[in-house]
Amino acid sequence: MRTTFAHNLIRLCPIFKCFSPSAMRGVLCAVAMCLCGVAMAQRPYFVDGYHGGIYGHYPLEWKTQFITSTLQKHPDWRISLEIEPETWDSVALHTPQDYAVLKSMINSPRIEFTNPTYAQPYCYNISGESIIRQFTYGIKKIRSHFPDVEFVTYSAEEPCFTSSLPQILSHLGYKYASLKCPDTCWGGYTAAHGGETVNWISSDGSSILTSPRYECEELQENSVWQTTAWANHDNYLEACRKAGIVHPVGMCFQDAGWKNGPWIGYGKRARNQSRYVTWREYFEMLGIEKSEHDYHFTQEDVHPALMWGSQVLQRIAQQVRHSENIIPVAEKFASMAHLLDDNYTTPQAEIDEAWRTLMLAQHHDSWIVPYNNLHNKGSWANWIARWTADSDRKAYDVINNAQQAIAGTAWSSGNEATLRVWNTQGVRRQEVMTVAIPEVWQGYDIAVYDAEGKRVESAADMAHLSFVADAPSFGYTSYRLQRLSDMKAPEVANQDDYIENDMYRIKVDASRGGAISELIVKQGNKRFDYVDKNAERAMGELYGHFYDQQKFRSSTESPARVTVDRRGNLEQWLLIEGTISSHPFSQRITIRKGSPAIDIDLKINWQHNEGIGEYRQRDSFSANERACYDDSYKLSLMFPTSLGEVVVDKNAPFDVCRSELENTHFKSWDNIKNNVMLHWVDVVQPRNGGRGLALMTDHTTSYRHGKGEPLGLTVQYSGNGLWGRDYPIRGATSMHCAIVPHQGKWDNAGIEQMRANRNEPLQYSLHADAPLEQKSLLNVGNSAYEVVAMYPSQQGIVIRLYNTSGNDKPQNIILGQEFASVTEIDLNNNILKEYKLKVGKDKTRFSISIPRFGFRTLLIR
């Protein structure tokens, strides 16, 4: 290329023929510098557009007409649309003429759809499968209105990012992405990194060409919602030039409720003569498929700050978590019924509606403005409770109908019943299972027999029966229940302050509020106590700052009442009843035979609202420093350990992140740290084979940790929050968590597989005449693969496998029926690969390789 350039230069200016080679190199260098200067002098670019929808902001009476007429008025203007897909249903219904005009313009290169997700979720706070459905359902809805729309660039006005997005976007056929959100950073932002473009790389190795938040793109001074890229002002463009960014680009997706046209002016009045482009146009103008700079984006490069610990957000997160766990279970039951009952018809409309209402509950506004009024029909929080309740009800209806389609009618009376135990994961599971005893059997002893007629170890109280279930991979097994003679009420050993089984001995100190004084892990003849006797805080202690009292309060300040109960050798629990300040609380600590998880159920019966946090704030609407940020002042459930120096790992959607934070504490908007706990956080000794303690929770929340500080789970914040809104305590706080002592890192300890199983506990159903049989429909063997989804489609059965922690070596998969084909498809249902099958004896076998943190979608016919 250099020789060709020199040849053309000599051809245009023959005088250069007499230059020596060294002089010619100097000329070429000078010319190159001049050309670089010309390039640097090129005018900047700006991506404009609209963000919102009928659940956010989108005035139906005028907005669509305003968009189309403004585009017609300004022919050089470009817009990106980040509009909730359901909006187009309403636009077509209420303003059909405006809808028709927009539809005639929609395939213009001047318009690009950049975020087609159904409800614009933050992504980092929900499951990976939920993110996939947000995209696929959203794209389907948009294409029902605009069939020829292409989805090429992902961009969002709010911090709707997570580390695994490059993988998901690649499976959807996206080419480009942007990590900017310059004008709506109230809830956070991404890390500043790199220059003009980067290859955004996720943990599975997927990559997408991306415009990052430039390293020179600073947070806007005197703002708590902007970066300097929001309007192409002089200071931003000058910083870009100094950083060597040849094609600087700014961005703002305006609120769809605003009546603004071109955001930074138009024509000669456009600020700094900026040129409006779509993101697709910008990247195609650059003319590159790959950047020279790789960006291994981790989850800690997302800097989110929501109202962690507030009751309203806790309840939303718990409701969303339950729904996003149970809907995939319902789809898996529908798949079983589809494969095992020729007369079964998949209730697809009910499943779709269950996903729809869950996806609305995952809307970013659900999480950042839960008290805002939605269409004058109640707050987001109230709607989320209704939406998730509807999702759950539909999911359970699908499950119940599928169970009866496979196993026959439900049991209603008699002295015997068939208990079906259902496993929706791809590995065999042996674990203690607890079932509710039918009312007519309560007060009787119950015998449990397996399919071979052997009596299974079991124990019961008046209302519940526990036994060790042995469930084949992705399928079911059967047990016979027989009602026997009257049983005696179980005795309660009130005097005990400890529980013990084959794995643990746990002792609590009643004089210190029931704090754990011993947590001994048994490994053969070895014993290890996780409790640090010299720690300032106690394990299981509630601790936080009550700012109206101007002091920290602890559950160890008052004695607690401790009782012990058990169901034979299968389940044992300590019930701790104490007070924090003047408020009663209870903790139930449960251990089960063979289970590494120690379950903790916490309930605080608040007697009145308390101010909990760093201080009472009255000016937080636009304050950089906020009392709601620093979790070290919030009420926390503390877990100090005797592990000494540790490192921190935490999971994310389709990912696990090694934390690089010295601590999780921050006090201001311009210093946000990622302290988000999706499903679990793990502290582990850094040496190989070191000990660790994983903390699991039933909802997305925050955690606290730092060098020399213990791990803590955020339990309660009460006070002023975002936009100056009060976030009070109203009623009791209830949550479930678990701790898992383990050896080795999270992957060797199987923490992700445990998370998958806890998300989808074994299900059961009672039947009158179901045969005592078992069946496995899918087996992933000893691999670390999780069956994240399995659902019927018009083409066959779709299966999505996720490699939670293994390597990319081929793994053998066994299907429990004979199939004609197994193909790999992308998220647009395009066939990518066909697998070689070994079919016979009611089995189909094939081999598949998935990188760690990667997922693959399969279609079986």
Coordinates of C-alpha atoms in Angstrom, one line a residue, residues 28-551:
L28 CA 5.4 10.3 3.0
C29 CA 5.4 10.8 6.7
A30 CA 4.7 14.5 6.3
V31 CA 1.8 13.8 3.9
A32 CA 0.4 11.1 6.2
M33 CA 0.5 13.6 9.1
C34 CA -1.4 16.2 7.0
L35 CA -4.0 13.6 6.0
C36 CA -4.4 12.7 9.7
G37 CA -4.9 16.3 10.5
V38 CA -7.6 16.5 7.8
A39 CA -9.2 13.4 9.2
M40 CA -9.1 14.9 12.7
A41 CA -10.8 18.0 11.4
Q42 CA -13.7 16.1 10.1
R43 CA -17.0 17.1 11.6
P44 CA -18.4 14.9 14.4
Y45 CA -21.3 12.5 14.4
F46 CA -24.4 12.3 16.5
V47 CA -26.9 9.5 17.0
D48 CA -30.3 10.9 17.8
G49 CA -33.6 9.1 18.5
Y50 CA -36.4 8.2 20.9
H51 CA -36.6 6.0 23.9
G52 CA -39.8 4.9 25.7
G53 CA -43.2 3.4 24.8
I54 CA -46.6 3.0 26.1
Y55 CA -45.3 1.7 29.5
G56 CA -42.7 4.4 29.7
H57 CA -43.6 7.5 27.7
Y58 CA -45.3 7.7 24.3
P59 CA -48.2 10.1 23.9
L60 CA -50.3 8.2 21.4
E61 CA -52.3 11.2 20.3
W62 CA -49.4 13.1 18.7
K63 CA -46.1 11.3 18.9
T64 CA -46.1 9.1 15.7
Q65 CA -47.3 12.0 13.6
F66 CA -44.6 14.2 15.2
I67 CA -41.9 11.7 14.3
T68 CA -42.9 11.3 10.7
S69 CA -43.5 15.0 10.0
T70 CA -40.2 16.0 11.6
L71 CA -38.4 13.5 9.5
Q72 CA -40.0 14.9 6.4
K73 CA -39.2 18.5 7.5
H74 CA -35.5 17.7 8.1
P75 CA -34.3 15.3 5.3
D76 CA -30.8 15.0 6.8
W77 CA -32.0 14.0 10.2
R78 CA -31.6 10.4 11.4
I79 CA -33.3 8.6 14.3
S80 CA -32.8 5.4 16.3
L81 CA -35.9 3.9 17.8
E82 CA -35.8 2.2 21.2
I83 CA -39.6 1.9 21.6
E84 CA -41.4 -0.9 23.5
P85 CA -42.7 -3.2 20.8
E86 CA -46.2 -3.3 22.2
T87 CA -46.4 0.4 21.5
W88 CA -47.0 -0.4 17.8
D89 CA -50.2 -2.3 18.7
S90 CA -51.6 0.8 20.3
V91 CA -50.4 3.2 17.5
A92 CA -52.1 1.0 14.9
L93 CA -55.3 1.0 16.9
H94 CA -55.5 4.6 18.0
T95 CA -53.8 6.5 15.2
P96 CA -54.0 4.3 12.1
Q97 CA -53.2 7.0 9.6
D98 CA -50.1 8.1 11.4
Y99 CA -49.2 4.4 11.7
A100 CA -49.5 3.9 8.0
V101 CA -47.2 6.9 7.2
L102 CA -44.6 5.6 9.6
K103 CA -44.9 2.1 8.1
S104 CA -44.2 3.5 4.7
M105 CA -41.0 5.2 6.0
I106 CA -39.8 2.5 8.4
N107 CA -37.3 0.8 6.0
S108 CA -35.6 4.0 5.2
P109 CA -31.9 4.1 6.1
R110 CA -32.8 7.1 8.2
I111 CA -34.5 4.9 10.8
E112 CA -32.9 2.1 12.8
F113 CA -34.4 -0.1 15.6
T114 CA -31.6 -0.4 18.1
N115 CA -33.2 -2.1 21.1
P116 CA -36.0 -4.5 20.2
T117 CA -36.3 -6.1 23.7
Y118 CA -39.9 -6.5 24.8
A119 CA -39.6 -4.2 27.9
Q120 CA -36.1 -2.7 27.8
P121 CA -34.7 -4.5 30.8
Y122 CA -31.4 -3.6 32.5
C123 CA -30.3 -7.1 31.7
Y124 CA -27.7 -7.5 34.5
N125 CA -30.4 -8.1 37.0
I126 CA -32.3 -11.0 35.3
S127 CA -31.5 -14.5 34.1
G128 CA -29.8 -15.1 30.8
E129 CA -32.8 -17.0 29.4
S130 CA -35.0 -14.0 30.3
I131 CA -32.7 -11.7 28.2
I132 CA -33.0 -14.1 25.3
R133 CA -36.8 -14.1 25.5
Q134 CA -36.9 -10.3 25.8
F135 CA -35.1 -10.1 22.4
T136 CA -37.0 -12.9 20.6
Y137 CA -40.4 -11.9 21.8
G138 CA -39.7 -8.2 21.1
I139 CA -38.3 -8.9 17.6
K140 CA -41.3 -11.1 16.8
K141 CA -43.7 -8.3 17.9
I142 CA -41.9 -5.6 15.9
R143 CA -41.9 -7.7 12.8
S144 CA -45.6 -8.4 13.1
H145 CA -45.9 -4.7 12.3
F146 CA -42.8 -4.1 10.2
P147 CA -41.8 -7.4 8.6
D148 CA -38.7 -6.3 6.8
V149 CA -37.0 -4.5 9.6
E150 CA -33.4 -5.5 10.2
F151 CA -31.7 -5.6 13.6
V152 CA -28.0 -4.7 13.2
T153 CA -26.9 -2.5 16.1
Y154 CA -27.7 -2.8 19.8
S155 CA -27.9 0.5 21.7
A156 CA -29.9 1.7 24.7
E157 CA -30.6 5.0 26.4
E158 CA -30.3 3.5 29.9
P159 CA -27.6 1.2 31.3
C160 CA -29.2 -1.9 29.8
F161 CA -26.0 -4.0 29.6
T162 CA -24.5 -7.2 30.8
S163 CA -21.3 -9.0 30.1
S164 CA -22.8 -11.8 28.1
L165 CA -24.6 -9.5 25.6
P166 CA -22.0 -10.0 22.8
Q167 CA -22.9 -13.7 22.8
I168 CA -26.6 -13.1 22.7
L169 CA -26.4 -10.5 20.1
S170 CA -24.2 -12.7 17.9
H171 CA -26.7 -15.5 18.1
L172 CA -29.3 -12.9 16.9
G173 CA -27.2 -11.8 13.9
Y174 CA -26.2 -8.4 15.2
K175 CA -23.1 -6.8 13.8
Y176 CA -22.5 -3.8 16.1
A177 CA -23.2 -2.4 19.6
S178 CA -22.8 0.7 21.6
L179 CA -21.9 0.9 25.3
K180 CA -22.9 4.6 25.6
C181 CA -25.9 5.8 27.5
P182 CA -25.0 9.5 27.8
D183 CA -28.2 11.2 28.8
T184 CA -30.0 8.8 31.1
C185 CA -27.5 7.6 33.7
W186 CA -29.6 8.0 36.8
G187 CA -29.3 4.3 37.4
G188 CA -25.7 3.9 36.4
Y189 CA -23.4 3.8 33.4
T190 CA -20.6 1.6 31.9
A191 CA -16.9 2.0 32.5
A192 CA -14.9 4.4 30.4
H193 CA -12.6 2.4 28.2
G194 CA -10.8 2.6 24.9
G195 CA -11.2 4.9 21.9
E196 CA -13.2 5.0 18.8
T197 CA -14.1 1.3 18.6
V198 CA -13.4 -1.9 20.5
N199 CA -14.2 -5.6 20.0
W200 CA -16.5 -6.1 23.0
I201 CA -15.7 -9.7 24.0
S202 CA -17.8 -11.8 26.4
S203 CA -16.5 -14.6 28.6
D204 CA -17.4 -17.3 26.0
G205 CA -15.2 -15.6 23.4
S206 CA -18.0 -14.0 21.4
S207 CA -17.1 -10.6 20.0
I208 CA -19.0 -7.6 18.5
L209 CA -17.7 -4.4 17.0
T210 CA -18.6 -1.7 19.6
S211 CA -18.5 2.0 20.2
P212 CA -17.6 2.2 23.9
R213 CA -18.0 4.9 26.4
Y214 CA -14.7 6.4 25.4
E215 CA -12.0 6.6 28.0
C216 CA -12.1 10.4 27.5
E217 CA -15.9 10.4 27.8
E218 CA -16.2 11.8 31.3
L219 CA -19.2 12.0 33.6
Q220 CA -20.8 15.4 33.1
E221 CA -19.9 18.0 35.7
N222 CA -22.8 19.1 37.9
S223 CA -25.0 16.3 36.7
V224 CA -26.1 12.9 38.0
W225 CA -27.5 11.5 34.8
Q226 CA -25.1 12.4 31.9
T227 CA -21.8 11.8 30.4
T228 CA -20.1 14.4 28.2
A229 CA -21.2 12.7 25.0
W230 CA -24.9 13.8 25.5
A231 CA -24.8 16.8 23.1
N232 CA -21.4 17.1 21.3
H233 CA -20.3 20.1 23.2
D234 CA -16.8 21.6 22.6
N235 CA -15.2 20.0 25.7
Y236 CA -16.3 16.5 24.6
L237 CA -15.1 16.9 21.1
E238 CA -11.8 18.4 22.2
A239 CA -11.2 15.5 24.6
C240 CA -11.9 13.1 21.7
R241 CA -9.4 14.9 19.4
K242 CA -6.7 14.8 22.1
A243 CA -7.5 11.1 22.5
G244 CA -6.9 10.5 18.8
I245 CA -10.6 9.7 18.1
V246 CA -10.9 10.5 14.4
H247 CA -14.7 10.0 14.2
P248 CA -16.1 11.2 17.5
V249 CA -19.8 10.3 18.0
G250 CA -22.3 11.5 20.6
M251 CA -25.7 10.2 21.4
C252 CA -29.0 10.9 23.0
F253 CA -32.2 8.9 22.7
Q254 CA -34.8 11.5 23.7
D255 CA -37.7 10.6 26.0
A256 CA -40.5 9.7 23.7
G257 CA -42.7 12.0 25.7
W258 CA -40.6 15.0 24.7
K259 CA -41.7 17.2 21.8
N260 CA -38.2 17.8 20.4
G261 CA -36.9 17.3 16.9
P262 CA -33.2 17.2 16.1
W263 CA -31.6 17.2 19.6
I264 CA -28.5 19.4 18.8
G265 CA -30.0 21.6 16.1
Y266 CA -30.2 21.1 12.4
G267 CA -28.3 22.2 9.3
K268 CA -26.0 25.1 9.9
R269 CA -27.3 25.3 13.4
A270 CA -26.3 21.8 14.3
R271 CA -23.9 22.0 17.2
N272 CA -20.3 21.9 16.0
Q273 CA -21.7 21.1 12.5
S274 CA -22.4 17.5 13.7
R275 CA -23.7 15.1 11.2
Y276 CA -26.7 13.0 12.2
V277 CA -26.3 9.2 11.6
T278 CA -27.9 6.0 12.7
W279 CA -25.5 3.6 14.5
R280 CA -25.6 1.3 11.5
E281 CA -24.7 4.2 9.2
Y282 CA -21.8 5.2 11.5
F283 CA -20.3 1.8 11.7
E284 CA -20.7 1.2 7.9
M285 CA -19.0 4.6 7.3
L286 CA -16.0 3.4 9.4
G287 CA -15.7 0.5 7.0
I288 CA -14.2 -2.0 9.4
E289 CA -15.4 -5.4 10.6
K290 CA -13.1 -5.6 13.6
S291 CA -11.3 -3.1 15.8
E292 CA -7.6 -3.2 16.6
H293 CA -8.6 -3.1 20.4
D294 CA -10.1 -6.0 22.3
Y295 CA -12.3 -5.2 25.3
H296 CA -12.8 -8.1 27.7
F297 CA -15.8 -6.6 29.3
T298 CA -16.6 -8.0 32.8
Q299 CA -19.7 -7.6 34.8
E300 CA -17.9 -5.0 37.0
D301 CA -17.7 -2.8 33.9
V302 CA -21.4 -2.2 34.4
H303 CA -21.8 0.4 37.2
P304 CA -25.4 0.2 38.4
A305 CA -27.0 1.9 41.4
L306 CA -30.6 1.0 42.3
M307 CA -32.4 1.2 45.6
W308 CA -30.9 -2.1 46.9
G309 CA -32.4 -3.0 50.3
S310 CA -35.6 -1.0 49.9
Q311 CA -38.6 -3.2 50.6
V312 CA -40.3 -2.3 47.3
L313 CA -37.3 -3.4 45.2
Q314 CA -36.8 -6.5 47.3
R315 CA -40.4 -7.6 46.6
I316 CA -40.1 -6.8 42.9
A317 CA -36.9 -8.8 42.7
Q318 CA -38.4 -11.8 44.5
Q319 CA -41.5 -11.8 42.4
V320 CA -39.5 -11.5 39.1
R321 CA -37.1 -14.3 40.3
H322 CA -39.9 -16.7 41.0
S323 CA -41.6 -16.1 37.7
E324 CA -38.4 -16.3 35.6
N325 CA -37.7 -19.7 37.3
I326 CA -41.1 -21.3 37.1
I327 CA -42.0 -20.3 33.4
P328 CA -39.1 -22.3 32.0
V329 CA -40.1 -25.2 34.2
A330 CA -43.6 -25.0 32.7
E331 CA -42.2 -25.1 29.2
K332 CA -40.1 -28.2 30.1
F333 CA -43.3 -30.0 31.4
A334 CA -45.0 -29.1 28.1
S335 CA -42.1 -30.6 26.3
M336 CA -42.3 -33.8 28.3
A337 CA -46.0 -34.1 27.6
H338 CA -45.5 -33.3 24.0
L339 CA -43.0 -36.2 23.7
L340 CA -45.0 -38.7 25.8
D341 CA -48.6 -38.0 25.0
D342 CA -49.7 -37.9 21.3
N343 CA -52.9 -36.2 22.3
Y344 CA -51.3 -33.4 24.2
T345 CA -51.6 -29.9 22.7
T346 CA -49.1 -27.3 23.9
P347 CA -51.0 -24.3 25.5
Q348 CA -48.7 -21.9 23.6
A349 CA -50.9 -18.8 24.1
E350 CA -50.8 -19.3 27.9
I351 CA -47.0 -19.7 27.8
D352 CA -46.6 -16.6 25.7
E353 CA -48.8 -14.6 28.0
A354 CA -46.9 -15.8 31.0
W355 CA -43.6 -14.6 29.4
R356 CA -45.3 -11.3 28.3
T357 CA -46.3 -10.3 31.8
L358 CA -43.0 -11.4 33.3
M359 CA -41.1 -9.3 30.7
L360 CA -43.1 -6.3 31.6
A361 CA -42.2 -6.8 35.2
Q362 CA -38.5 -6.8 34.1
H363 CA -38.9 -3.3 32.5
H364 CA -36.1 -1.0 33.7
D365 CA -38.7 1.4 35.0
S366 CA -40.1 -1.4 37.2
W367 CA -36.8 -1.4 39.1
I368 CA -35.8 2.3 39.1
V369 CA -39.1 4.1 39.6
P370 CA -41.3 1.4 41.3
Y371 CA -43.5 4.0 43.0
N372 CA -44.3 5.9 39.7
N373 CA -47.9 5.8 38.5
L374 CA -48.5 3.7 35.4
H375 CA -51.3 5.1 33.3
N376 CA -53.0 6.4 36.5
K377 CA -53.9 2.8 37.3
G378 CA -51.5 2.1 40.2
S379 CA -47.7 2.1 40.7
W380 CA -45.2 0.0 38.8
A381 CA -44.8 -2.1 42.0
N382 CA -48.5 -2.9 42.2
W383 CA -48.6 -3.8 38.5
I384 CA -45.5 -6.0 38.9
A385 CA -47.3 -7.9 41.7
R386 CA -50.2 -8.5 39.4
W387 CA -48.1 -9.4 36.3
T388 CA -45.9 -11.9 38.1
A389 CA -48.9 -13.5 39.9
D390 CA -50.6 -13.9 36.4
S391 CA -47.3 -15.4 35.0
D392 CA -47.1 -17.8 38.0
R393 CA -50.7 -18.9 37.7
K394 CA -50.4 -19.7 34.0
A395 CA -47.2 -21.5 34.5
Y396 CA -48.6 -23.7 37.3
D397 CA -51.7 -24.4 35.1
V398 CA -49.4 -25.6 32.3
I399 CA -47.4 -27.8 34.8
N400 CA -50.5 -29.4 36.3
N401 CA -52.1 -30.1 33.0
A402 CA -48.9 -31.7 31.6
Q403 CA -48.5 -33.8 34.7
Q404 CA -52.0 -35.2 34.3
A405 CA -51.5 -35.7 30.6
I406 CA -48.4 -37.9 31.4
A407 CA -49.4 -39.6 34.7
G408 CA -53.2 -39.5 34.7
T409 CA -55.8 -37.9 36.9
A410 CA -54.8 -36.3 40.2
W411 CA -55.2 -38.3 43.5
S412 CA -58.3 -37.4 45.5
S413 CA -58.9 -40.1 48.2
G414 CA -57.9 -43.5 49.4
N415 CA -55.1 -45.1 51.5
E416 CA -52.6 -45.2 48.7
A417 CA -51.3 -42.8 46.1
T418 CA -48.6 -42.6 43.4
L419 CA -46.2 -39.8 44.0
R420 CA -44.5 -38.6 40.8
V421 CA -41.2 -36.8 41.3
W422 CA -40.2 -34.6 38.3
N423 CA -36.7 -33.4 37.4
T424 CA -36.3 -30.6 34.9
Q425 CA -32.5 -30.5 34.8
G426 CA -30.3 -32.8 32.7
V427 CA -28.6 -34.6 35.5
R428 CA -29.7 -37.2 38.0
R429 CA -30.5 -35.7 41.4
Q430 CA -30.6 -37.4 44.8
E431 CA -31.8 -35.0 47.4
V432 CA -34.2 -34.6 50.4
M433 CA -37.6 -33.6 49.1
T434 CA -40.5 -32.3 51.2
V435 CA -44.1 -32.7 50.1
A436 CA -47.3 -31.4 51.6
I437 CA -49.4 -34.2 53.1
P438 CA -53.1 -34.2 51.9
E439 CA -55.4 -32.9 54.5
V440 CA -57.2 -36.2 54.9
W441 CA -53.9 -37.9 55.7
Q442 CA -52.6 -35.4 58.2
G443 CA -52.1 -37.1 61.6
Y444 CA -51.2 -40.4 60.1
D445 CA -47.8 -42.1 59.6
I446 CA -47.0 -42.5 55.9
A447 CA -44.7 -45.2 54.3
V448 CA -42.8 -44.4 51.1
Y449 CA -41.9 -47.2 48.6
D450 CA -39.8 -46.9 45.5
A451 CA -40.7 -48.5 42.1
E452 CA -39.1 -51.8 43.2
G453 CA -41.1 -52.0 46.3
K454 CA -38.3 -51.0 48.7
R455 CA -39.3 -48.8 51.6
V456 CA -37.5 -45.4 51.4
E457 CA -36.2 -43.5 54.5
S458 CA -38.8 -40.9 55.3
A459 CA -40.1 -38.7 58.2
A460 CA -43.2 -36.7 58.6
D461 CA -44.8 -34.2 60.9
M462 CA -48.5 -33.2 60.9
A463 CA -48.4 -31.4 57.5
H464 CA -45.2 -32.4 55.7
L465 CA -43.5 -35.6 54.5
S466 CA -39.7 -35.7 53.8
F467 CA -37.8 -38.4 52.0
V468 CA -34.7 -38.8 49.8
A469 CA -35.8 -38.6 46.2
D470 CA -33.7 -40.2 43.5
A471 CA -34.8 -38.6 40.2
P472 CA -33.4 -39.5 36.8
S473 CA -32.2 -36.7 34.5
F474 CA -34.9 -34.6 32.8
G475 CA -37.8 -36.9 33.5
Y476 CA -39.6 -38.5 36.4
T477 CA -39.6 -41.4 38.9
S478 CA -42.5 -42.8 40.9
Y479 CA -43.1 -43.7 44.6
R480 CA -46.0 -45.4 46.3
L481 CA -47.3 -43.7 49.4
Q482 CA -49.3 -45.7 51.9
R483 CA -51.2 -44.3 54.9
L484 CA -50.5 -46.2 58.1
S485 CA -51.5 -45.8 61.7
D486 CA -51.9 -42.6 63.7
M487 CA -48.6 -40.9 64.3
K488 CA -47.4 -39.1 67.4
A489 CA -46.7 -35.4 67.3
P490 CA -42.9 -34.8 67.0
E491 CA -41.1 -33.8 70.2
V492 CA -39.3 -30.4 70.2
A493 CA -36.0 -30.3 72.0
N494 CA -36.2 -26.7 73.3
Q495 CA -33.0 -27.0 75.3
D496 CA -30.7 -27.7 72.4
D497 CA -28.7 -24.9 70.8
Y498 CA -27.2 -26.9 67.9
I499 CA -28.1 -29.2 65.0
E500 CA -25.8 -31.8 63.5
N501 CA -25.8 -34.2 60.6
D502 CA -23.4 -36.1 58.4
M503 CA -21.9 -32.9 57.0
Y504 CA -22.3 -30.1 59.6
R505 CA -22.5 -29.2 63.2
I506 CA -24.1 -25.7 63.7
K507 CA -24.3 -24.2 67.1
V508 CA -25.8 -20.8 68.0
D509 CA -25.4 -18.5 71.0
A510 CA -28.8 -17.5 72.4
S511 CA -27.2 -14.9 74.7
R512 CA -26.0 -13.0 71.5
G513 CA -29.2 -13.0 69.6
G514 CA -28.8 -16.5 68.2
A515 CA -25.6 -15.7 66.3
I516 CA -23.8 -18.8 64.9
S517 CA -20.9 -19.7 67.3
E518 CA -19.9 -22.9 65.5
L519 CA -20.1 -23.9 61.9
I520 CA -18.1 -27.1 61.7
V521 CA -17.7 -28.8 58.3
K522 CA -17.0 -32.5 58.4
Q523 CA -14.7 -34.1 55.9
G524 CA -13.9 -37.7 56.9
N525 CA -12.0 -37.4 60.2
K526 CA -11.2 -33.7 59.6
R527 CA -13.1 -30.8 61.1
F528 CA -13.0 -27.2 60.1
D529 CA -14.8 -24.4 61.9
Y530 CA -15.9 -21.5 59.6
V531 CA -16.6 -19.2 62.6
D532 CA -13.9 -16.6 63.4
K533 CA -14.0 -16.4 67.2
N534 CA -12.2 -13.1 67.1
A535 CA -14.3 -11.3 64.5
E536 CA -15.9 -8.0 65.4
R537 CA -19.1 -9.1 63.8
A538 CA -20.9 -12.5 64.3
M539 CA -22.0 -15.0 61.7
G540 CA -25.7 -14.6 61.2
E541 CA -25.8 -11.3 62.9
L542 CA -28.1 -8.5 61.7
Y543 CA -26.2 -5.2 61.7
G544 CA -26.9 -1.8 60.4
H545 CA -27.1 2.0 61.1
F546 CA -30.4 3.3 62.4
Y547 CA -29.7 7.0 61.6
D548 CA -32.6 8.5 63.7
Q549 CA -31.0 6.8 66.7
Q550 CA -27.6 7.9 65.4
K551 CA -26.0 4.6 66.0

